[in-house]
Amino acid sequence: MSRIESKLQSLGLVLPPQLAMPPGAVLPFPWVRVVGRRALISGHGPQASDGSIPQPRGKVGRELTVEQGYEAARLTALGILASLQRAIGDLDRITAWVRVFGMVNVAPGFNRTPAVINGFSDLILQLYGPDAGAHARSAIGVAELPFDIPVEIEGEVELSA
């Protein structure tokens, strides 16, 4: 078992299976694209442990609280880690989290997007530490996200050879 898998297990966290797409939805791109020593991560939303899109859905600041948005971002981190594991095999191959772009489905006037995306960043830093886990980051509010998900996150990591 890898170091990161051991940490996930000690936290009682399980990586979900591949996303179960809603009926009729087709996404013609890979979840992770490996180019040399870089892995580019397509936008992911929160995933339940069975791979489905969990509730609650909607806008943070209306249907969801900041805390529920934070949890959605944390679930998104688990989905991204699962996609990375399927693409690169061993999560210990990640030597640096380079960049994270977080989008939050927000109600008008909601401006606490960084607090929501912290759900993602806090888990990555807990797993990878301050050196490999530190990442450049944006956290913006948007009017809509696919399937009414509250959070979508994309990013880039550096890999060992």
mmCIF file of N, CA and C in Angstrom, residues 12-96:
data_model
loop_
_atom_site.group_PDB
_atom_site.id
_atom_site.type_symbol
_atom_site.label_atom_id
_atom_site.label_comp_id
_atom_site.label_asym_id
_atom_site.label_seq_id
_atom_site.Cartn_x
_atom_site.Cartn_y
_atom_site.Cartn_z
ATOM 1 N N GLY A 12 -9.959 7.187 7.362
ATOM 2 C CA GLY A 12 -11.258 6.575 7.109
ATOM 3 C C GLY A 12 -11.862 6.991 5.784
ATOM 4 N N LEU A 13 -11.011 7.408 4.835
ATOM 5 C CA LEU A 13 -11.484 7.876 3.533
ATOM 6 C C LEU A 13 -11.274 6.811 2.467
ATOM 7 N N VAL A 14 -12.228 6.708 1.551
ATOM 8 C CA VAL A 14 -12.179 5.727 0.468
ATOM 9 C C VAL A 14 -12.319 6.469 -0.860
ATOM 10 N N LEU A 15 -11.487 6.104 -1.825
ATOM 11 C CA LEU A 15 -11.593 6.707 -3.144
ATOM 12 C C LEU A 15 -12.778 6.095 -3.887
ATOM 13 N N PRO A 16 -13.581 6.922 -4.534
ATOM 14 C CA PRO A 16 -14.765 6.412 -5.236
ATOM 15 C C PRO A 16 -14.396 5.765 -6.566
ATOM 16 N N PRO A 17 -15.299 4.926 -7.093
ATOM 17 C CA PRO A 17 -15.102 4.401 -8.448
ATOM 18 C C PRO A 17 -15.312 5.526 -9.457
ATOM 19 N N GLN A 18 -15.049 5.232 -10.732
ATOM 20 C CA GLN A 18 -15.253 6.228 -11.776
ATOM 21 C C GLN A 18 -16.671 6.790 -11.701
ATOM 22 N N LEU A 19 -16.801 8.078 -12.018
ATOM 23 C CA LEU A 19 -18.076 8.767 -11.938
ATOM 24 C C LEU A 19 -19.148 8.057 -12.745
ATOM 25 N N ALA A 20 -20.287 7.827 -12.120
ATOM 26 C CA ALA A 20 -21.454 7.283 -12.809
ATOM 27 C C ALA A 20 -22.175 8.463 -13.446
ATOM 28 N N MET A 21 -22.042 8.597 -14.755
ATOM 29 C CA MET A 21 -22.617 9.747 -15.459
ATOM 30 C C MET A 21 -24.142 9.679 -15.472
ATOM 31 N N PRO A 22 -24.781 10.842 -15.386
ATOM 32 C CA PRO A 22 -26.240 10.874 -15.527
ATOM 33 C C PRO A 22 -26.645 10.352 -16.912
ATOM 34 N N PRO A 23 -27.833 9.776 -17.028
ATOM 35 C CA PRO A 23 -28.287 9.240 -18.313
ATOM 36 C C PRO A 23 -28.178 10.277 -19.438
ATOM 37 N N GLY A 24 -27.616 9.837 -20.568
ATOM 38 C CA GLY A 24 -27.498 10.686 -21.742
ATOM 39 C C GLY A 24 -26.281 11.582 -21.770
ATOM 40 N N ALA A 25 -25.558 11.678 -20.678
ATOM 41 C CA ALA A 25 -24.376 12.540 -20.636
ATOM 42 C C ALA A 25 -23.168 11.794 -21.198
ATOM 43 N N VAL A 26 -22.466 12.436 -22.113
ATOM 44 C CA VAL A 26 -21.251 11.876 -22.703
ATOM 45 C C VAL A 26 -20.169 12.938 -22.622
ATOM 46 N N LEU A 27 -19.037 12.576 -22.091
ATOM 47 C CA LEU A 27 -17.920 13.509 -21.977
ATOM 48 C C LEU A 27 -16.773 12.984 -22.853
ATOM 49 N N PRO A 28 -16.483 13.638 -23.981
ATOM 50 C CA PRO A 28 -15.494 13.127 -24.931
ATOM 51 C C PRO A 28 -14.060 13.561 -24.619
ATOM 52 N N PHE A 29 -13.641 13.399 -23.371
ATOM 53 C CA PHE A 29 -12.278 13.771 -22.984
ATOM 54 C C PHE A 29 -11.856 12.903 -21.807
ATOM 55 N N PRO A 30 -10.545 12.775 -21.573
ATOM 56 C CA PRO A 30 -10.096 11.987 -20.416
ATOM 57 C C PRO A 30 -10.196 12.802 -19.130
ATOM 58 N N TRP A 31 -10.408 12.120 -18.035
ATOM 59 C CA TRP A 31 -10.434 12.799 -16.735
ATOM 60 C C TRP A 31 -9.050 13.311 -16.359
ATOM 61 N N VAL A 32 -8.020 12.561 -16.778
ATOM 62 C CA VAL A 32 -6.634 12.953 -16.519
ATOM 63 C C VAL A 32 -5.852 12.743 -17.805
ATOM 64 N N ARG A 33 -5.084 13.740 -18.193
ATOM 65 C CA ARG A 33 -4.232 13.641 -19.389
ATOM 66 C C ARG A 33 -2.790 13.771 -18.931
ATOM 67 N N VAL A 34 -2.008 12.707 -19.112
ATOM 68 C CA VAL A 34 -0.603 12.704 -18.722
ATOM 69 C C VAL A 34 0.234 13.120 -19.923
ATOM 70 N N VAL A 35 1.047 14.152 -19.712
ATOM 71 C CA VAL A 35 1.952 14.664 -20.738
ATOM 72 C C VAL A 35 3.328 14.790 -20.087
ATOM 73 N N GLY A 36 4.230 13.876 -20.448
ATOM 74 C CA GLY A 36 5.549 13.891 -19.813
ATOM 75 C C GLY A 36 5.421 13.654 -18.321
ATOM 76 N N ARG A 37 5.949 14.595 -17.537
ATOM 77 C CA ARG A 37 5.893 14.476 -16.076
ATOM 78 C C ARG A 37 4.769 15.317 -15.477
ATOM 79 N N ARG A 38 3.802 15.685 -16.319
ATOM 80 C CA ARG A 38 2.661 16.475 -15.856
ATOM 81 C C ARG A 38 1.383 15.670 -16.036
ATOM 82 N N ALA A 39 0.484 15.819 -15.096
ATOM 83 C CA ALA A 39 -0.862 15.254 -15.246
ATOM 84 C C ALA A 39 -1.830 16.424 -15.142
ATOM 85 N N LEU A 40 -2.575 16.633 -16.227
ATOM 86 C CA LEU A 40 -3.577 17.692 -16.272
ATOM 87 C C LEU A 40 -4.919 17.071 -15.907
ATOM 88 N N ILE A 41 -5.589 17.666 -14.943
ATOM 89 C CA ILE A 41 -6.811 17.095 -14.382
ATOM 90 C C ILE A 41 -8.010 17.883 -14.897
ATOM 91 N N SER A 42 -8.898 17.193 -15.613
ATOM 92 C CA SER A 42 -10.137 17.825 -16.075
ATOM 93 C C SER A 42 -11.010 18.168 -14.881
ATOM 94 N N GLY A 43 -11.969 19.067 -15.114
ATOM 95 C CA GLY A 43 -12.877 19.475 -14.047
ATOM 96 C C GLY A 43 -13.652 18.305 -13.473
ATOM 97 N N HIS A 44 -13.610 18.175 -12.165
ATOM 98 C CA HIS A 44 -14.316 17.144 -11.407
ATOM 99 C C HIS A 44 -15.291 17.819 -10.447
ATOM 100 N N GLY A 45 -16.383 17.152 -10.199
ATOM 101 C CA GLY A 45 -17.308 17.580 -9.155
ATOM 102 C C GLY A 45 -17.285 16.576 -8.023
ATOM 103 N N PRO A 46 -18.080 16.804 -6.995
ATOM 104 C CA PRO A 46 -18.134 15.871 -5.870
ATOM 105 C C PRO A 46 -18.688 14.517 -6.293
ATOM 106 N N GLN A 47 -18.173 13.475 -5.660
ATOM 107 C CA GLN A 47 -18.632 12.111 -5.907
ATOM 108 C C GLN A 47 -18.924 11.421 -4.592
ATOM 109 N N ALA A 48 -20.010 10.668 -4.567
ATOM 110 C CA ALA A 48 -20.318 9.814 -3.419
ATOM 111 C C ALA A 48 -19.431 8.572 -3.495
ATOM 112 N N SER A 49 -19.419 7.799 -2.434
ATOM 113 C CA SER A 49 -18.564 6.605 -2.379
ATOM 114 C C SER A 49 -18.947 5.549 -3.410
ATOM 115 N N ASP A 50 -20.171 5.629 -3.954
ATOM 116 C CA ASP A 50 -20.579 4.675 -4.999
ATOM 117 C C ASP A 50 -20.337 5.219 -6.410
ATOM 118 N N GLY A 51 -19.735 6.417 -6.522
ATOM 119 C CA GLY A 51 -19.442 7.009 -7.814
ATOM 120 C C GLY A 51 -20.532 7.928 -8.340
ATOM 121 N N SER A 52 -21.653 8.018 -7.652
ATOM 122 C CA SER A 52 -22.747 8.885 -8.109
ATOM 123 C C SER A 52 -22.479 10.342 -7.703
ATOM 124 N N ILE A 53 -23.265 11.244 -8.277
ATOM 125 C CA ILE A 53 -23.193 12.652 -7.892
ATOM 126 C C ILE A 53 -24.054 12.818 -6.644
ATOM 127 N N PRO A 54 -23.440 13.232 -5.523
ATOM 128 C CA PRO A 54 -24.191 13.273 -4.262
ATOM 129 C C PRO A 54 -25.084 14.506 -4.130
ATOM 130 N N GLN A 55 -25.983 14.422 -3.183
ATOM 131 C CA GLN A 55 -26.767 15.570 -2.736
ATOM 132 C C GLN A 55 -26.003 16.174 -1.556
ATOM 133 N N PRO A 56 -26.219 17.400 -1.198
ATOM 134 C CA PRO A 56 -27.119 18.328 -1.856
ATOM 135 C C PRO A 56 -26.464 18.937 -3.099
ATOM 136 N N ARG A 57 -27.328 19.380 -4.001
ATOM 137 C CA ARG A 57 -26.878 20.081 -5.196
ATOM 138 C C ARG A 57 -27.486 21.471 -5.188
ATOM 139 N N GLY A 58 -26.880 22.344 -5.958
ATOM 140 C CA GLY A 58 -27.410 23.701 -6.070
ATOM 141 C C GLY A 58 -26.346 24.725 -5.766
ATOM 142 N N LYS A 59 -26.796 25.892 -5.388
ATOM 143 C CA LYS A 59 -25.920 27.033 -5.186
ATOM 144 C C LYS A 59 -25.529 27.175 -3.714
ATOM 145 N N VAL A 60 -24.213 27.394 -3.519
ATOM 146 C CA VAL A 60 -23.730 27.697 -2.177
ATOM 147 C C VAL A 60 -24.211 29.116 -1.852
ATOM 148 N N GLY A 61 -24.757 29.268 -0.670
ATOM 149 C CA GLY A 61 -25.346 30.544 -0.286
ATOM 150 C C GLY A 61 -26.851 30.569 -0.487
ATOM 151 N N ARG A 62 -27.388 29.489 -1.042
ATOM 152 C CA ARG A 62 -28.847 29.355 -1.181
ATOM 153 C C ARG A 62 -29.242 27.943 -0.753
ATOM 154 N N GLU A 63 -28.995 26.924 -1.594
ATOM 155 C CA GLU A 63 -29.334 25.538 -1.219
ATOM 156 C C GLU A 63 -28.298 24.903 -0.290
ATOM 157 N N LEU A 64 -27.052 25.381 -0.349
ATOM 158 C CA LEU A 64 -25.980 24.817 0.475
ATOM 159 C C LEU A 64 -25.347 25.890 1.349
ATOM 160 N N THR A 65 -24.917 25.466 2.532
ATOM 161 C CA THR A 65 -24.145 26.336 3.420
ATOM 162 C C THR A 65 -22.675 26.294 2.998
ATOM 163 N N VAL A 66 -21.889 27.176 3.558
ATOM 164 C CA VAL A 66 -20.439 27.152 3.317
ATOM 165 C C VAL A 66 -19.872 25.801 3.732
ATOM 166 N N GLU A 67 -20.333 25.272 4.861
ATOM 167 C CA GLU A 67 -19.835 23.982 5.360
ATOM 168 C C GLU A 67 -20.181 22.845 4.399
ATOM 169 N N GLN A 68 -21.376 22.867 3.833
ATOM 170 C CA GLN A 68 -21.743 21.843 2.851
ATOM 171 C C GLN A 68 -20.930 22.000 1.572
ATOM 172 N N GLY A 69 -20.641 23.231 1.178
ATOM 173 C CA GLY A 69 -19.779 23.474 0.035
ATOM 174 C C GLY A 69 -18.369 22.966 0.284
ATOM 175 N N TYR A 70 -17.857 23.200 1.494
ATOM 176 C CA TYR A 70 -16.538 22.706 1.903
ATOM 177 C C TYR A 70 -16.488 21.185 1.765
ATOM 178 N N GLU A 71 -17.522 20.510 2.249
ATOM 179 C CA GLU A 71 -17.587 19.054 2.161
ATOM 180 C C GLU A 71 -17.654 18.600 0.700
ATOM 181 N N ALA A 72 -18.377 19.330 -0.150
ATOM 182 C CA ALA A 72 -18.440 18.998 -1.574
ATOM 183 C C ALA A 72 -17.058 19.117 -2.211
ATOM 184 N N ALA A 73 -16.289 20.129 -1.813
ATOM 185 C CA ALA A 73 -14.929 20.289 -2.337
ATOM 186 C C ALA A 73 -14.029 19.157 -1.846
ATOM 187 N N ARG A 74 -14.233 18.716 -0.629
ATOM 188 C CA ARG A 74 -13.462 17.580 -0.083
ATOM 189 C C ARG A 74 -13.800 16.299 -0.859
ATOM 190 N N LEU A 75 -15.081 16.081 -1.145
ATOM 191 C CA LEU A 75 -15.480 14.922 -1.950
ATOM 192 C C LEU A 75 -14.912 15.019 -3.370
ATOM 193 N N THR A 76 -14.789 16.232 -3.871
ATOM 194 C CA THR A 76 -14.188 16.441 -5.191
ATOM 195 C C THR A 76 -12.719 16.037 -5.168
ATOM 196 N N ALA A 77 -12.018 16.356 -4.082
ATOM 197 C CA ALA A 77 -10.612 15.945 -3.946
ATOM 198 C C ALA A 77 -10.494 14.424 -4.015
ATOM 199 N N LEU A 78 -11.403 13.712 -3.356
ATOM 200 C CA LEU A 78 -11.349 12.245 -3.380
ATOM 201 C C LEU A 78 -11.590 11.720 -4.797
ATOM 202 N N GLY A 79 -12.517 12.331 -5.529
ATOM 203 C CA GLY A 79 -12.767 11.924 -6.908
ATOM 204 C C GLY A 79 -11.567 12.184 -7.802
ATOM 205 N N ILE A 80 -10.912 13.316 -7.599
ATOM 206 C CA ILE A 80 -9.706 13.631 -8.380
ATOM 207 C C ILE A 80 -8.600 12.644 -8.049
ATOM 208 N N LEU A 81 -8.406 12.351 -6.781
ATOM 209 C CA LEU A 81 -7.375 11.378 -6.400
ATOM 210 C C LEU A 81 -7.666 10.008 -7.022
ATOM 211 N N ALA A 82 -8.928 9.622 -7.060
ATOM 212 C CA ALA A 82 -9.298 8.339 -7.676
ATOM 213 C C ALA A 82 -8.983 8.345 -9.162
ATOM 214 N N SER A 83 -9.296 9.438 -9.853
ATOM 215 C CA SER A 83 -8.987 9.536 -11.286
ATOM 216 C C SER A 83 -7.479 9.510 -11.515
ATOM 217 N N LEU A 84 -6.742 10.208 -10.669
ATOM 218 C CA LEU A 84 -5.280 10.185 -10.790
ATOM 219 C C LEU A 84 -4.735 8.779 -10.564
ATOM 220 N N GLN A 85 -5.262 8.091 -9.571
ATOM 221 C CA GLN A 85 -4.797 6.732 -9.301
ATOM 222 C C GLN A 85 -5.047 5.822 -10.501
ATOM 223 N N ARG A 86 -6.207 5.944 -11.137
ATOM 224 C CA ARG A 86 -6.493 5.137 -12.320
ATOM 225 C C ARG A 86 -5.555 5.488 -13.473
ATOM 226 N N ALA A 87 -5.166 6.761 -13.586
ATOM 227 C CA ALA A 87 -4.332 7.209 -14.704
ATOM 228 C C ALA A 87 -2.847 6.935 -14.500
ATOM 229 N N ILE A 88 -2.355 7.078 -13.261
ATOM 230 C CA ILE A 88 -0.903 6.976 -13.029
ATOM 231 C C ILE A 88 -0.517 5.786 -12.157
ATOM 232 N N GLY A 89 -1.493 5.088 -11.608
ATOM 233 C CA GLY A 89 -1.200 3.915 -10.787
ATOM 234 C C GLY A 89 -1.003 4.244 -9.327
ATOM 235 N N ASP A 90 0.104 4.847 -8.984
ATOM 236 C CA ASP A 90 0.496 5.074 -7.594
ATOM 237 C C ASP A 90 0.418 6.565 -7.271
ATOM 238 N N LEU A 91 -0.390 6.938 -6.297
ATOM 239 C CA LEU A 91 -0.523 8.347 -5.915
ATOM 240 C C LEU A 91 0.754 8.915 -5.320
ATOM 241 N N ASP A 92 1.673 8.045 -4.906
ATOM 242 C CA ASP A 92 2.968 8.515 -4.419
ATOM 243 C C ASP A 92 3.829 9.075 -5.552
ATOM 244 N N ARG A 93 3.451 8.848 -6.803
ATOM 245 C CA ARG A 93 4.185 9.419 -7.941
ATOM 246 C C ARG A 93 4.004 10.932 -8.036
ATOM 247 N N ILE A 94 3.016 11.469 -7.331
ATOM 248 C CA ILE A 94 2.788 12.913 -7.364
ATOM 249 C C ILE A 94 3.846 13.582 -6.493
ATOM 250 N N THR A 95 4.706 14.373 -7.148
ATOM 251 C CA THR A 95 5.777 15.069 -6.421
ATOM 252 C C THR A 95 5.392 16.497 -6.068
ATOM 253 N N ALA A 96 4.405 17.050 -6.783
ATOM 254 C CA ALA A 96 3.951 18.414 -6.481
ATOM 255 C C ALA A 96 2.553 18.634 -7.038
#
